[in-house]
Short mmCIF file of C-alpha atoms in Angstrom, two decimals:
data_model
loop_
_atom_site.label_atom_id
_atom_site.label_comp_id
_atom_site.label_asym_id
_atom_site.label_seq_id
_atom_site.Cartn_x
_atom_site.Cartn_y
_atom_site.Cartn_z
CA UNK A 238 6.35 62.47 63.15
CA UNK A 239 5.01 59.14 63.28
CA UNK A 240 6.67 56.36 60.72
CA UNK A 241 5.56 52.66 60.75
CA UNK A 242 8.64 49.71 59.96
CA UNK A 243 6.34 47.14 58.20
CA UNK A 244 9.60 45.51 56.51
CA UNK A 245 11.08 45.37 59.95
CA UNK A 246 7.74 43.96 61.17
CA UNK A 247 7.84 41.68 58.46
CA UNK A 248 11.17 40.35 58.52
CA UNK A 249 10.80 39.75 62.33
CA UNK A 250 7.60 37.68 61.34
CA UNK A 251 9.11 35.67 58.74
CA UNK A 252 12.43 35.08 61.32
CA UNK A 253 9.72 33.76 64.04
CA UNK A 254 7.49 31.08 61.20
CA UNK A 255 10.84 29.74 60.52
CA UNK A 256 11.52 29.47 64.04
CA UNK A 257 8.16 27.95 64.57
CA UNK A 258 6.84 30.24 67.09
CA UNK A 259 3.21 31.42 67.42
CA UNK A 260 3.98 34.87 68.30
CA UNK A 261 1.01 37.16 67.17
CA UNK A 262 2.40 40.42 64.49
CA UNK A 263 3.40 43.83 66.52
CA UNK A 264 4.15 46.45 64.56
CA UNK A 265 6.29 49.13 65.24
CA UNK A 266 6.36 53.03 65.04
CA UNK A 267 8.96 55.53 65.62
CA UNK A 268 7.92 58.85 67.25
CA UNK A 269 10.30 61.51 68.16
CA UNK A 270 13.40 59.32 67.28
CA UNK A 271 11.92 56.31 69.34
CA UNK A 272 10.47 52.96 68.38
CA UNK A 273 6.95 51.24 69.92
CA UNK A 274 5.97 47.83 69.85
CA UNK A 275 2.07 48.38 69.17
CA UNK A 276 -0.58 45.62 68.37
CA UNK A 277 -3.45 45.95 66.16
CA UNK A 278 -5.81 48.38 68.15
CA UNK A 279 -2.97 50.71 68.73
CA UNK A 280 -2.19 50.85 64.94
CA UNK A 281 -5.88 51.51 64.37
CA UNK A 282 -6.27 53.95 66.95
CA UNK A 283 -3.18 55.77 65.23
CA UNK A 284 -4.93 55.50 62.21
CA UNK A 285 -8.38 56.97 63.35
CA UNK A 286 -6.05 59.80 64.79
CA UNK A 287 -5.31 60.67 61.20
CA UNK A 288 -8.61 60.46 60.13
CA UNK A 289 -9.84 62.65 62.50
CA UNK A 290 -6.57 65.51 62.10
CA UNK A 291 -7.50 65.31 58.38
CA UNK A 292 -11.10 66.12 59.02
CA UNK A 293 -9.57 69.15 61.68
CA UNK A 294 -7.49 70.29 58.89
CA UNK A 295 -9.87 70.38 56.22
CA UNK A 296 -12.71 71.84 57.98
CA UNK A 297 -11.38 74.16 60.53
CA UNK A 298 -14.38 75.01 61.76
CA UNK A 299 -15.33 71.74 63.63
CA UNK A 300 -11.56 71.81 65.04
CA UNK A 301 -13.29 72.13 68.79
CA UNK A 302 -15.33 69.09 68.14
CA UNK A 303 -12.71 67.05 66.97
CA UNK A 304 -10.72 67.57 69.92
CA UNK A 305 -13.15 66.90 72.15
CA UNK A 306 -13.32 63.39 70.42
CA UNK A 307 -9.72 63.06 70.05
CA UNK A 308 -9.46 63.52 73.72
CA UNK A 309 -12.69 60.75 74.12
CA UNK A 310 -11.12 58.23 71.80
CA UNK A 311 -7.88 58.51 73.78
CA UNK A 312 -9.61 58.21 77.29
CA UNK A 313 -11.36 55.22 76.10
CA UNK A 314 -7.94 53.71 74.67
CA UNK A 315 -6.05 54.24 77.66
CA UNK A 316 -9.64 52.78 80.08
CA UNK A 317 -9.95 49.90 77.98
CA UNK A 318 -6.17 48.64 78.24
CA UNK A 319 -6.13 49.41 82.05
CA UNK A 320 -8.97 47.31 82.68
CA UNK A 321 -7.99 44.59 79.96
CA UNK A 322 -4.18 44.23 81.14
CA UNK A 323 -3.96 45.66 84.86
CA UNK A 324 -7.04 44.25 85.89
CA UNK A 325 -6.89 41.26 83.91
CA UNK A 326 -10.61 41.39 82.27
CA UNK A 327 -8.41 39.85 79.37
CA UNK A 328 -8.69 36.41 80.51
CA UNK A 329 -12.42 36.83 80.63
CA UNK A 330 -13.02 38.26 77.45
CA UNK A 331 -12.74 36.94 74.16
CA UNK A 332 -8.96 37.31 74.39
CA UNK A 333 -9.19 34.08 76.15
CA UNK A 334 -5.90 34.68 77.91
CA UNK A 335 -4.74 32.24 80.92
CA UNK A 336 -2.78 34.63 82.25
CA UNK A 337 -1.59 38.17 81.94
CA UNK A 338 2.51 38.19 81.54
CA UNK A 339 5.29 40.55 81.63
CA UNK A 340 5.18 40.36 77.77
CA UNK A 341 1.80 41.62 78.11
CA UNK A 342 2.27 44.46 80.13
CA UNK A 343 5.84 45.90 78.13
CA UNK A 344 3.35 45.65 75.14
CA UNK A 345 0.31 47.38 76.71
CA UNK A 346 3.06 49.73 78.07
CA UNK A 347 4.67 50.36 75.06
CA UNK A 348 1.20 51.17 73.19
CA UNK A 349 0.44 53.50 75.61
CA UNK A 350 3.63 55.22 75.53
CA UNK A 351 3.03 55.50 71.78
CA UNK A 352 -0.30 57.57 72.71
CA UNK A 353 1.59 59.96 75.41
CA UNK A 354 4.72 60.72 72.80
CA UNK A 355 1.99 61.73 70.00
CA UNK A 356 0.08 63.74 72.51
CA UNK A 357 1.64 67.16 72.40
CA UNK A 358 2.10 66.45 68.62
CA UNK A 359 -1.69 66.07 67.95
CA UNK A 360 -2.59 69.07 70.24
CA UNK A 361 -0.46 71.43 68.53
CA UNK A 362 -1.79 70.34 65.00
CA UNK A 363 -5.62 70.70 66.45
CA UNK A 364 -4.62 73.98 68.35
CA UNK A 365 -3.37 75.16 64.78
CA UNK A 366 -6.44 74.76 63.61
CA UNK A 367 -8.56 76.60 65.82
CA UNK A 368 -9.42 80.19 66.07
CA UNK A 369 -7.15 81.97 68.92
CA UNK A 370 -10.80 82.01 71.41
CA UNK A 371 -10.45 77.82 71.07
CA UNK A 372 -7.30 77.03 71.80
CA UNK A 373 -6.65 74.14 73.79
CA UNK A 374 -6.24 74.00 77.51
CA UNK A 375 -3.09 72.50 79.06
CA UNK A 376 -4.85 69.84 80.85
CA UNK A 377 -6.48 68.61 77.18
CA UNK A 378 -3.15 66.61 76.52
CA UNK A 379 -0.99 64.83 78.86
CA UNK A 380 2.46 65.73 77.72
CA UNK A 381 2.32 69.14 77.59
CA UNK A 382 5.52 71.04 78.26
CA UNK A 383 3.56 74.28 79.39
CA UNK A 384 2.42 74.64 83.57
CA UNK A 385 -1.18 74.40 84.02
CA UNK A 386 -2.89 77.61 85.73
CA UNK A 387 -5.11 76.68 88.65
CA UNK A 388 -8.18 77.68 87.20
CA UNK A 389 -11.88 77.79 89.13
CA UNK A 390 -14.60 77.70 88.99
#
């Protein structure tokens, strides 16, 4: 479900070092049918997501636990670029940014898009892998198509 275009990424690079422009590498992924722009940390976070389906996959029993981390590693993804990009901590961290742009935000926007389109995709792999008693709760996963119950305490 998820495909990367490193010749498209590529080509666009090579098109902008003839051009002469500094432009850092974004590389893109297609999910569903439709393409992100993602930077580095999004690729890796895509990336750990495998590593951690794989482990779900080969060792059903520790399913649970990996989607309690899955659902920690994308809380922290989605913290971290808030307070990076919305509240500009970028331009006093090692980024070293003067500003934050538009460019900035489409990107940070597009990388968290990424995350919300793979979202029902990665719950219904984990929830495959977990005895019926485990299954996943709606509220787990952002994009999920199914009505949450208003459960108490």
């Amino acid at each position: 479900f998820v495909t990367t275009m490193s010749a498209a990424a590529a080509a666009e690079q090579q098109q902008q070092q003839q051009n002469g422009a500094r432009r850092k590498d974004l590389r893109a992924a297609v999910v569903d049918g439709k393409s992100y722009k993602l930077v580095w940390s999004a690729v890796l976070l895509l990336e750990m997501l495998a590593e951690k389906l794989a482990v779900a996959s080969a060792i059903p029993v520790v399913a649970s636990h990996v989607a309690d981390r899955v659902v920690d590693l994308l809380g922290f993804f989605e913290s971290r670029t808030k307070k990076l990009v919305l509240f500009a901590e970028a331009i006093k961290s090692s980024a070293r940014l003067r500003t934050i742009t538009a460019k900035h935000l489409g990107v940070a926007s597009q990388c968290l898009g990424v995350v919300v389109a793979l979202s029902p995709h990665v719950r219904a792999h984990l929830d495959a892998q977990m005895l019926s008693a485990e299954r996943l709760e709606p509220a787990f996963f952002p994009a999920s198509s199914s009505s949450s119950s208003g459960a108490s305490m």
